[in-house]
Tab-separated table of C-alpha atoms in Angstrom:
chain	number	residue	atom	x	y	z
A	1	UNK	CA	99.815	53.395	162.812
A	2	UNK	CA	97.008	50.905	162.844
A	3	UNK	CA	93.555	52.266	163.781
A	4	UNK	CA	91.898	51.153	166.847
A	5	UNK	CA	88.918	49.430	165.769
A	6	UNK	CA	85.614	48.013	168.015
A	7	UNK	CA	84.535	44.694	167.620
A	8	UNK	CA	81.048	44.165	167.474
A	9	UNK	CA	79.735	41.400	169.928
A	10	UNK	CA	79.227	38.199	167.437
A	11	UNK	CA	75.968	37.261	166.749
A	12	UNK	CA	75.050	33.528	166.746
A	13	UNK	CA	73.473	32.010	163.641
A	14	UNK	CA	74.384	32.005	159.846
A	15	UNK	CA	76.926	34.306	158.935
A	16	UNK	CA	77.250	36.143	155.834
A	17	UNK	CA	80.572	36.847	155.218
A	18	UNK	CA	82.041	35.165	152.524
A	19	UNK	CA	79.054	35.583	150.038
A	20	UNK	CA	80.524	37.988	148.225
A	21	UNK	CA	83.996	36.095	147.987
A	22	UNK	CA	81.835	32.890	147.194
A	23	UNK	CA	80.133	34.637	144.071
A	24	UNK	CA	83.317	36.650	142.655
A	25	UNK	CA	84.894	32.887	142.649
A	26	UNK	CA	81.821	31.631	141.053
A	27	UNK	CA	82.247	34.131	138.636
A	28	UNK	CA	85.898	33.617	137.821
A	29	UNK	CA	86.016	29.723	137.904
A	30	UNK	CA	83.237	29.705	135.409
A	31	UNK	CA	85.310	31.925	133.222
A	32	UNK	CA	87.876	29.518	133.185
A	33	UNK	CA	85.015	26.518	132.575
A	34	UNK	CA	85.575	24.955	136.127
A	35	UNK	CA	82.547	24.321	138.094
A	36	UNK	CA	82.530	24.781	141.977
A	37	UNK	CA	82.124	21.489	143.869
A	38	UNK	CA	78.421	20.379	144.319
A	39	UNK	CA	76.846	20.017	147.470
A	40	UNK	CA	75.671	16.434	148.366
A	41	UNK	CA	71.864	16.082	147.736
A	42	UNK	CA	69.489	12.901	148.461
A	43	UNK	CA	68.066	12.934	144.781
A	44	UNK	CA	65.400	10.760	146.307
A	45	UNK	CA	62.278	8.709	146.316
A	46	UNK	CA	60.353	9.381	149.542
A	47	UNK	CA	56.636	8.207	150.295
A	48	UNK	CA	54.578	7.843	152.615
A	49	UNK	CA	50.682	6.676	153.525
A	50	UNK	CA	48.165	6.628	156.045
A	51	UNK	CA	46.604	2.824	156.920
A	52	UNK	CA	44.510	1.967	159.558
A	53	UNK	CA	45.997	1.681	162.057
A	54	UNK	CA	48.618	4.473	161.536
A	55	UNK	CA	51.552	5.401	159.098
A	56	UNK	CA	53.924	3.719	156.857
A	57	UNK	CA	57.337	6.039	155.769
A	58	UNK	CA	59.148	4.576	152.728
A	59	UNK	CA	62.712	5.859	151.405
A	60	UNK	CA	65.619	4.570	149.251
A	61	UNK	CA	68.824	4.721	150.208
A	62	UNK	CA	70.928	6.666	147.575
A	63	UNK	CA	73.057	10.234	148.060
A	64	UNK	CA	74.385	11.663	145.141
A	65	UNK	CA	77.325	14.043	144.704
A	66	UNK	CA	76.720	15.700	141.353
A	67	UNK	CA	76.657	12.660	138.865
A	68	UNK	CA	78.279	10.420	141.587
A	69	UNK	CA	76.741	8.251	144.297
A	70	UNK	CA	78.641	9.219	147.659
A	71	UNK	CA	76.656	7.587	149.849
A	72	UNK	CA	75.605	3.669	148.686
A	73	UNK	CA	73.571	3.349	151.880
A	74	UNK	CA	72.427	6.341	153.513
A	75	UNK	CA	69.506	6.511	155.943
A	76	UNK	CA	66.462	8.867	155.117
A	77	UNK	CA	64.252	8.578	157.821
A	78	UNK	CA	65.276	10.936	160.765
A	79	UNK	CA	63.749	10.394	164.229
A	80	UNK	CA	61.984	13.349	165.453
A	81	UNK	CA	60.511	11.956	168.960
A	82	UNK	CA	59.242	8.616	169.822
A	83	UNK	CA	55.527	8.629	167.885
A	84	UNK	CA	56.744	11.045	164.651
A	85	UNK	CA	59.410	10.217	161.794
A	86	UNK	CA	60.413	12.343	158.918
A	87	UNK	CA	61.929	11.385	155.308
A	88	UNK	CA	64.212	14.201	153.902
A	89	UNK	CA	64.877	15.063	150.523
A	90	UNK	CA	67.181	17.643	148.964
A	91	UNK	CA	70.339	18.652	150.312
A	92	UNK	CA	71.497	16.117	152.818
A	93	UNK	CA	72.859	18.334	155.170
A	94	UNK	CA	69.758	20.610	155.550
A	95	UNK	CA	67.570	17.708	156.207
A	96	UNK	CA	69.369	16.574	158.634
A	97	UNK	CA	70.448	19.732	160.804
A	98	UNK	CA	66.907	20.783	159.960
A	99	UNK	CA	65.194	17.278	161.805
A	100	UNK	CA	67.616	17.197	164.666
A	101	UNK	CA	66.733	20.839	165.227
A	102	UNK	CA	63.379	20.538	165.405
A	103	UNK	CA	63.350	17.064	167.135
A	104	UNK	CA	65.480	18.831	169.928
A	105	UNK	CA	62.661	21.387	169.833
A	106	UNK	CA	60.285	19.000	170.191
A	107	UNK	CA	61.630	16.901	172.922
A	108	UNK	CA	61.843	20.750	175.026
A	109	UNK	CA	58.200	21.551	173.910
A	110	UNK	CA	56.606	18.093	175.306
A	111	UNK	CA	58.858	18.028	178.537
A	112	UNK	CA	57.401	21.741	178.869
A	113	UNK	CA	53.753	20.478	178.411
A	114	UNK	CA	54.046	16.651	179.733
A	115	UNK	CA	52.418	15.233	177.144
A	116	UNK	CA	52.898	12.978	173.695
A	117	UNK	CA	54.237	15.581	171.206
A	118	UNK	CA	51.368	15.805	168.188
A	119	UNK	CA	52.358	15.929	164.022
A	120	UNK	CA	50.848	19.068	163.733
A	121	UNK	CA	53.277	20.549	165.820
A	122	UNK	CA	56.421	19.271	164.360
A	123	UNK	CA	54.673	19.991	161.246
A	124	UNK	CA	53.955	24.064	161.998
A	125	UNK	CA	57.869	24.388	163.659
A	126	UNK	CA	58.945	22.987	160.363
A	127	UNK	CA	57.098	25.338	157.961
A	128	UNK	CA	58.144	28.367	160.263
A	129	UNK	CA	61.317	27.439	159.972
A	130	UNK	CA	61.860	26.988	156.323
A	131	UNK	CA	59.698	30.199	155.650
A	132	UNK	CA	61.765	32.144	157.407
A	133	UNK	CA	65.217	31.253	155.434
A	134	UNK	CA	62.726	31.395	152.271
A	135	UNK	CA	64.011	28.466	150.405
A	136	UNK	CA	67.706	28.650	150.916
A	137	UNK	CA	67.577	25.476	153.249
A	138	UNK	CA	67.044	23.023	150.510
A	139	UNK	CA	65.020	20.104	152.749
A	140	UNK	CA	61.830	18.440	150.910
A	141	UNK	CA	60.129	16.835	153.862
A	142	UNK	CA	57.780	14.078	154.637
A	143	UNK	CA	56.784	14.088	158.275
A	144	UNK	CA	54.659	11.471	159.605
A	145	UNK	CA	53.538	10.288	162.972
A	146	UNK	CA	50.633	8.515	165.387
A	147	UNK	CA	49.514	11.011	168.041
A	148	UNK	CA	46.541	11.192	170.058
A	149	UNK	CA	44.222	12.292	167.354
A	150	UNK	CA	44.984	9.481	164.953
A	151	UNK	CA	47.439	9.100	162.396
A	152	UNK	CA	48.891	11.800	160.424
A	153	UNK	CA	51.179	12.756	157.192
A	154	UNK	CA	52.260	15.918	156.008
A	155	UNK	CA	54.549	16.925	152.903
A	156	UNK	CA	56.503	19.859	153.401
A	157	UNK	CA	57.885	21.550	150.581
A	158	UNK	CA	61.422	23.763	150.721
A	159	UNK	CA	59.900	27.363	150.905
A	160	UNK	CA	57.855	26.514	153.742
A	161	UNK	CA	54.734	25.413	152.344
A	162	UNK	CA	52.640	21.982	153.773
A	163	UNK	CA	49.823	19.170	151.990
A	164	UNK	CA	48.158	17.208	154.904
A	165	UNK	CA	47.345	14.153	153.027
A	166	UNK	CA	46.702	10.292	153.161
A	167	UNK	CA	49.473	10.088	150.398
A	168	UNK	CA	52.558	11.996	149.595
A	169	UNK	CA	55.919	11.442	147.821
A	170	UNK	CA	58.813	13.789	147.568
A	171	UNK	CA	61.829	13.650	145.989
A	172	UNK	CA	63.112	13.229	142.153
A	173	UNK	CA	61.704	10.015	142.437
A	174	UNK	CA	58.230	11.223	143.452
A	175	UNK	CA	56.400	10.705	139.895
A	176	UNK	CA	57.026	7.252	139.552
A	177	UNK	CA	56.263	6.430	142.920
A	178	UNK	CA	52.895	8.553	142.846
A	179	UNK	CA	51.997	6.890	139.781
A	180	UNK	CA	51.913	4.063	141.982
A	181	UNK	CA	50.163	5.411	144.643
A	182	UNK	CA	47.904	6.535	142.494
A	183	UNK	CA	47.130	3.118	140.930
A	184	UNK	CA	46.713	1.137	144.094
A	185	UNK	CA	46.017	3.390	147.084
A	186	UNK	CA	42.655	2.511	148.854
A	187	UNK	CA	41.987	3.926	152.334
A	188	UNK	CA	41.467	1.815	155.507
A	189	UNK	CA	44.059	-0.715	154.100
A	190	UNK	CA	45.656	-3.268	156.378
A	191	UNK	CA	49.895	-2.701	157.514
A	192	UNK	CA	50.484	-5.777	154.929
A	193	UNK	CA	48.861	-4.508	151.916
A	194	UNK	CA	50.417	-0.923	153.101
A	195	UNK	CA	53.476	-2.203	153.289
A	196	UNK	CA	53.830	-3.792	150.188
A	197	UNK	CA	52.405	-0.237	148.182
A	198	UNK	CA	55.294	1.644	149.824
A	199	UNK	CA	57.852	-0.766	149.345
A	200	UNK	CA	56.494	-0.746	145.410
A	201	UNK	CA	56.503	2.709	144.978
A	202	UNK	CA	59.973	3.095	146.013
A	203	UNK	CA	60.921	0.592	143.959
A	204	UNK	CA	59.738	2.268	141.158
A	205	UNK	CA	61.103	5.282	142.204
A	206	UNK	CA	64.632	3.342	142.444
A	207	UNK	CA	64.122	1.844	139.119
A	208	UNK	CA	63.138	4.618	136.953
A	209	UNK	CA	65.190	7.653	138.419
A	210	UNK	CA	69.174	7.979	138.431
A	211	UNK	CA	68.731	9.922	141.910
A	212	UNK	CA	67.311	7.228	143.668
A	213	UNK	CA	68.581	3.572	144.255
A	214	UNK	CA	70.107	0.669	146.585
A	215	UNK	CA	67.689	-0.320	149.476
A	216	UNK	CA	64.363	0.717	150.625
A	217	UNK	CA	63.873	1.506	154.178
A	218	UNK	CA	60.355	1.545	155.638
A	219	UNK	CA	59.191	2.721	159.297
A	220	UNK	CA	55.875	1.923	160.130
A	221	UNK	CA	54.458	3.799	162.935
A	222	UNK	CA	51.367	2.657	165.215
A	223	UNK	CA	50.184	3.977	168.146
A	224	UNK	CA	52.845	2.743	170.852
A	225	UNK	CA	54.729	1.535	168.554
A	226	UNK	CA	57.478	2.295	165.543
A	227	UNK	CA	58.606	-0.656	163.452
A	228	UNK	CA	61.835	0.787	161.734
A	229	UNK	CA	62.691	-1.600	159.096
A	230	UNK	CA	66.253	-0.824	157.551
A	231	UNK	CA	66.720	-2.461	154.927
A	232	UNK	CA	63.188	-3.612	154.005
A	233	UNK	CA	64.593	-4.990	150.701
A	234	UNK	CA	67.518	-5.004	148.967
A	235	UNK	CA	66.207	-4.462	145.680
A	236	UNK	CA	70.052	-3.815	144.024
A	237	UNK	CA	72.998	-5.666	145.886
A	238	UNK	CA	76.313	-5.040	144.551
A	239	UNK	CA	78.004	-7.814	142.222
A	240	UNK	CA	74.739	-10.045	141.942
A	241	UNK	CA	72.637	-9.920	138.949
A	242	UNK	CA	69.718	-11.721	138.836
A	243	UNK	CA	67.230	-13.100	136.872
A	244	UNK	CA	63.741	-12.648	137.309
A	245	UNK	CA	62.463	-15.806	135.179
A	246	UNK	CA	64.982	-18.312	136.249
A	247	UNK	CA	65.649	-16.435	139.580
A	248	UNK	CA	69.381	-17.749	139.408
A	249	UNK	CA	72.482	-15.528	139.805
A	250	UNK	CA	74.366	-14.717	136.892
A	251	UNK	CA	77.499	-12.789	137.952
A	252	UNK	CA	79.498	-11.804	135.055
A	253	UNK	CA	83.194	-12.981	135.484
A	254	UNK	CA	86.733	-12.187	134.320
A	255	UNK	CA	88.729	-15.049	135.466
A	256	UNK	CA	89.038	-17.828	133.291
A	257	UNK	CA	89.754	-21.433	133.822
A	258	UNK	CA	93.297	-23.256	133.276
A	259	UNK	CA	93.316	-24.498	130.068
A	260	UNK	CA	91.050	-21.908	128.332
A	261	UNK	CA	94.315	-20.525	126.630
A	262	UNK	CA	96.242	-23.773	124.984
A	263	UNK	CA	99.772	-24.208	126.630
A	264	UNK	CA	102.784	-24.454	124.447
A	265	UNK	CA	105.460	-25.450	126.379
A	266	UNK	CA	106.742	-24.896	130.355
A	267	UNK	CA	109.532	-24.570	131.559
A	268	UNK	CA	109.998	-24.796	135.705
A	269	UNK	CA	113.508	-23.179	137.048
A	270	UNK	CA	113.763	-23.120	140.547
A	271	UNK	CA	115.074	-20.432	142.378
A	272	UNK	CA	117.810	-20.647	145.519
A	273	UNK	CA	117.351	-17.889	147.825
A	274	UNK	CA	119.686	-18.032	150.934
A	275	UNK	CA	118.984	-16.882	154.164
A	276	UNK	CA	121.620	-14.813	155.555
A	277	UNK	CA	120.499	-13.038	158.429
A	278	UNK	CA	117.042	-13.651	160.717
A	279	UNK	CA	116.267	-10.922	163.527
A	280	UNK	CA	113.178	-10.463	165.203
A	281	UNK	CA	112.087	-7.055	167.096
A	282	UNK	CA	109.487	-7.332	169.654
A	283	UNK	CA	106.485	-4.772	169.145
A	284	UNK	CA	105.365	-2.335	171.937
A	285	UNK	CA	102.375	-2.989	173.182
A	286	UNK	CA	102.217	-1.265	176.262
B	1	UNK	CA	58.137	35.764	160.818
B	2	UNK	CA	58.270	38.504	158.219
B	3	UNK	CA	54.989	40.618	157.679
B	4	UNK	CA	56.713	42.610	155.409
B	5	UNK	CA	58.488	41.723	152.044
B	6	UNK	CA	62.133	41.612	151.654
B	7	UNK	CA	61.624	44.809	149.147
B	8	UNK	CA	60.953	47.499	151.818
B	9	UNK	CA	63.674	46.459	153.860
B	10	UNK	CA	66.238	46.912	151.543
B	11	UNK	CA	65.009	50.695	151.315
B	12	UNK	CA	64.417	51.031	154.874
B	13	UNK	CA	67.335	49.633	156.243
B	14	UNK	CA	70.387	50.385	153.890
B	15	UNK	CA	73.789	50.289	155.977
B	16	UNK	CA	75.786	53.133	154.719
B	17	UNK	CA	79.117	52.918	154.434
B	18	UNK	CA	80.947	56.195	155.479
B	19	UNK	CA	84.483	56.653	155.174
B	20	UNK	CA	85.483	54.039	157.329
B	21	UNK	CA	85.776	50.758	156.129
B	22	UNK	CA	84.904	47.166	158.515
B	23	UNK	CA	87.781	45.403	158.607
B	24	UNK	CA	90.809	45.876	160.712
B	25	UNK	CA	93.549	48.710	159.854
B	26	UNK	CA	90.629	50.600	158.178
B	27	UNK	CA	91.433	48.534	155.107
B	28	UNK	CA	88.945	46.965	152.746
B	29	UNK	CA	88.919	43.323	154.039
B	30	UNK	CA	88.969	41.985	150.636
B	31	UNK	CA	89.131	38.328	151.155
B	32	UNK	CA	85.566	38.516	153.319
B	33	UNK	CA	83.607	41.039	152.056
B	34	UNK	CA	85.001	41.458	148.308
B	35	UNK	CA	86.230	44.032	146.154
B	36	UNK	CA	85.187	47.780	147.171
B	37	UNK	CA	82.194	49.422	144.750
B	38	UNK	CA	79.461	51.776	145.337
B	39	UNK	CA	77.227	48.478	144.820
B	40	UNK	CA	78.870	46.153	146.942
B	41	UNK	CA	78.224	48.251	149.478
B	42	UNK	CA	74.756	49.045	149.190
B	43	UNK	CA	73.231	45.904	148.120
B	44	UNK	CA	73.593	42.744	150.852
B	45	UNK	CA	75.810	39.752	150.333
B	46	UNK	CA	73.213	37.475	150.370
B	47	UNK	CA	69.049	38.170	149.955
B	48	UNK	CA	68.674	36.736	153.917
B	49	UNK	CA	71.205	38.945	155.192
B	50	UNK	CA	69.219	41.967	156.242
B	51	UNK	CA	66.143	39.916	156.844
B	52	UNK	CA	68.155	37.814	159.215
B	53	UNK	CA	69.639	40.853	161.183
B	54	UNK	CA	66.311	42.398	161.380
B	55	UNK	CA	64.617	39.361	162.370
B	56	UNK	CA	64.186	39.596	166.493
B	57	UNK	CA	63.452	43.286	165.975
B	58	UNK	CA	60.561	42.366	163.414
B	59	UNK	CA	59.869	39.712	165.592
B	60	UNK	CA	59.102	41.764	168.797
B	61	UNK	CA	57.064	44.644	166.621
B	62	UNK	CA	54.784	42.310	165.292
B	63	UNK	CA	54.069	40.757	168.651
B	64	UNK	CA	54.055	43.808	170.163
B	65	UNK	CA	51.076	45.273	168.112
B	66	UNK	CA	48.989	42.085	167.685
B	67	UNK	CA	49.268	42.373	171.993
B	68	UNK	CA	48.148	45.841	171.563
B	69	UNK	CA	45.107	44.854	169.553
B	70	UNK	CA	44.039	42.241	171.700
B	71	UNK	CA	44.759	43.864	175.249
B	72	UNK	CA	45.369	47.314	175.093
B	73	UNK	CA	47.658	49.760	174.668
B	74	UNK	CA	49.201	48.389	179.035
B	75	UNK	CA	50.271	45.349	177.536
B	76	UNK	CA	52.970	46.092	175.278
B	77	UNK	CA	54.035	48.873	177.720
B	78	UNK	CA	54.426	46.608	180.344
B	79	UNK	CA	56.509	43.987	178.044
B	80	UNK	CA	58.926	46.430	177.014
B	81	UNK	CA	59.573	47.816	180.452
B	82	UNK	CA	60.366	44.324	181.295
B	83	UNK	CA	62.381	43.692	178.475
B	84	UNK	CA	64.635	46.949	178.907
B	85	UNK	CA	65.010	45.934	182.529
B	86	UNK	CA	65.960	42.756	181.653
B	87	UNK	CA	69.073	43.878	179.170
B	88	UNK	CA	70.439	46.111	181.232
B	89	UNK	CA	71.878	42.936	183.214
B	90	UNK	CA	74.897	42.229	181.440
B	91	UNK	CA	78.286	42.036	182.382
B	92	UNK	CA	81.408	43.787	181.592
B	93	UNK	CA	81.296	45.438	178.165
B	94	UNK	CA	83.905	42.551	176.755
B	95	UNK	CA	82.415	39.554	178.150
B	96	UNK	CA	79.449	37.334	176.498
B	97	UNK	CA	76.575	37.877	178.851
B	98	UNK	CA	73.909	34.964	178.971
B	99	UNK	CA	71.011	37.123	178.835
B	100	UNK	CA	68.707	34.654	180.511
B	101	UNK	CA	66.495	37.454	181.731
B	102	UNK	CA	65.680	38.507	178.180
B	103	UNK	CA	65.521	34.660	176.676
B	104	UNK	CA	63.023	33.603	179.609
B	105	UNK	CA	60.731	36.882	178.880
B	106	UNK	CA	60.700	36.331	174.943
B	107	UNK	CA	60.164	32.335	175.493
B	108	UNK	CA	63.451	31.301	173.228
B	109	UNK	CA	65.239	29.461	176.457
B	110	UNK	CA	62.876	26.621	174.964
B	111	UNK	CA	63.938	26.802	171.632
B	112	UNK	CA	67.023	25.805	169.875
B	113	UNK	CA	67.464	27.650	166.693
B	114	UNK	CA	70.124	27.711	164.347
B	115	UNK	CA	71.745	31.311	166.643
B	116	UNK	CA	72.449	28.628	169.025
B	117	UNK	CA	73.959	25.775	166.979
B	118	UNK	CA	76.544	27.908	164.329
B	119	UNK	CA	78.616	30.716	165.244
B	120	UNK	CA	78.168	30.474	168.795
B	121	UNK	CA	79.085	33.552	169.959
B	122	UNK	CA	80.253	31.881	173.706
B	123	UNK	CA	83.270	30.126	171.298
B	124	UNK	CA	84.078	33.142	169.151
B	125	UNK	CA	87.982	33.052	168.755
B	126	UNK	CA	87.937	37.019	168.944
B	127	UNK	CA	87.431	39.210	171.719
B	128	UNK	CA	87.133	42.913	171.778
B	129	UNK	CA	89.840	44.840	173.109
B	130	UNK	CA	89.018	45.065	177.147
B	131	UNK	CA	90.577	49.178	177.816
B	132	UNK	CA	88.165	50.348	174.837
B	133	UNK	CA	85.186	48.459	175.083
B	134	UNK	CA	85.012	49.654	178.726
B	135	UNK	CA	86.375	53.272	177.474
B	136	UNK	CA	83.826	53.183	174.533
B	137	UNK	CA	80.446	52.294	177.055
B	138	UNK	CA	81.864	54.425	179.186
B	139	UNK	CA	81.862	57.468	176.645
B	140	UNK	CA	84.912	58.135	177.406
B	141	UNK	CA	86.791	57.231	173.582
């Protein structure tokens, strides 16, 4: 006879049942030499810089499954509320659940106080987050925003840790794009000038690191005002190849003109088909 | 947040076992929790597991004793009166309760977290048997 058995009331949040079943398959599977199916990361380029008048957000627009591109056009920059925006590298899904969390957050917190929600909020909600789940929610942030103390830009690392800086990149992309940075940044610049930096850094990014590629996306933010350019630049389109010197598209093709293979002889025998029965049923489209 | 490492609260807290095992029939549930070993079930699944259970109890010390040190020994006295007021309003032993008394004292009917996104306990496909629930709060089982 089955024993009666209490259920405990279910508690809401992450559940940690199936850990152990998860690791004894890991173990098996790699006994056989199969690998468990990767989860879908943003191997990245992400940048971002503080100009004069406010912020400028850069990010490519690649996801990668593994050693495969799943997503050719994926968007990077997550709205967190009207004045702050927030590139996310590392595993897709965290970044995202992890912005829309603390966006909805957000939006309670500044209907709470009335006022323009500030960076360094969003910033400390996103640290205390991530600290608390110590690194397991794979999300490489860069949070940017105007608020009513000027503009601001933080990098926030996995395990909870934050840079408040005029420039940041995350992402596997990050070293080329810093080198960049690094070469060119000058403070006070104009939203041109900071434009064009961030749309070269990511470019370099997308040119120099597997992870990273198709379009660059760039949101500036001003006070009163968010410019959210997607895409900025195409820098790779699918099927075109082109040439910087001549600037003319070469497309390599497979289909060859009549005549490139000599003809031999042809011979033309029509064929008689008869029609012996035509009936035509009306569709439905109630 | 957690004060104290991840360490202590392995000793502190260990769950043991006893004879009985979770799942249902009293049987190992094999395909959830894994095979049965003396390790498997001391250690936790997973390295958040027992910080994550532990979490709005650490939570509520740690406020409770920074209060202390700022106010006085009233303050966190008054809190917790409050607070054990405020969860005795549930309702019957097998239905969710909202506890809305309890979120509006600790300040989390502000907050979204992820307790309110995944596993939401108001959509749980399992409900606890009504006769024993009520026969186990009772004292009566």
């Amino acid at each position: 006879m089955a024993t009666l058995t209490m259920s405990r009331p279910p508690f809401g949040g992450f559940s940690f049942e199936n850990c152990k079943r998860n690791a004894t398959l890991e173990g098996e599977t790699s006994k056989l030499g199969f690998s468990l199916p990767a989860a879908r990361k943003t191997g990245t380029t992400i940048c971002g810089v503080v100009f004069k008048d406010g912020v400028v957000l850069g990010a490519d627009t690649r996801a990668t499954e593994g050693m495969v591109v799943a997503d050719k056009n994926c968007s990077k920059i997550h709205y967190i509320s009207p004045n702050i925006y927030c590139c996310g590298a590392g595993t897709a899904a965290d970044t995202e659940m992890t912005t829309q969390i603390i966006s909805s957050n957000l939006e309670l917190h500044s209907l709470s106080t009335g006022r323009l929600p500030r960076v360094a909020t969003a910033n400390r909600m996103l640290k205390q987050m991530l600290f608390r789940y110590q690194g397991y929610i794979g999300a490489a942030l860069v949070l940017g925003g105007v608020d009513c103390n000027g503009p601001h830009l933080y990098s926030i690392y996995p395990h909870g840790s934050t840079d408040k800086l005029p420039y940041v990149t995350m992402g596997s992309g990050s070293l080329a794009a810093m080198a960049v940075f690094e070469d060119r940044y000058k403070p006070n610049m104009e939203e041109e000038e900071a434009k064009r930096l961030v749309r070269d850094a990511i470019a370099a990014g997308i040119f120099n690191d597997l992870g990273s590629g198709s379009n660059i996306d760039l949101c500036v933010i001003t006070k009163g005002n968010v410019d959210y350019i997607r895409p900025h630049d195409e820098a790779n389109k699918k099927g075109v190849r082109l040439n910087e010197l001549e600037a003319l598209q070469l497309t390599g093709d497979y289909k060859y003109k009549r005549g490139t293979t000599a003809v031999l002889t042809k011979a033309i025998s029509p064929l008689d088909l008869e029609v012996v029965e035509e009936s035509v049923q009306t569709m439905d489209t109630s | 947040m957690n004060s104290r490492g991840l360490r202590s609260q392995l000793k502190d807290s260990v769950p043991v076992a006893g004879l009985c095992p979770q799942g249902a029939y009293g049987v190992q549930d094999s395909l959830r929790s894994g095979f049965t070993s003396v390790k498997n079930e001391l250690l936790p699944s997973h390295p958040l597991e027992l910080s994550e259970k532990n979490l709005q109890l650490n939570q509520d010390k740690m406020n409770f004793s920074t209060l202390r040190n700022i106010q006085g020994l009233h303050a966190p006295l008054k809190l917790q009166m409050e607070y054990r007021a405020a969860r005795q309003i549930q309702r019957l032993p097998f239905l969710r309760s909202s506890n809305l008394a309890l979120d509006t004292l600790r300040g989390s009917d502000e907050s979204i977290g992820f307790e309110d996104i995944l596993n939401d306990p108001a959509q749980s496909e399992v409900m606890g048997e009504p006769h024993m629930m009520v026969e186990y709060k009772l004292g009566l089982l």
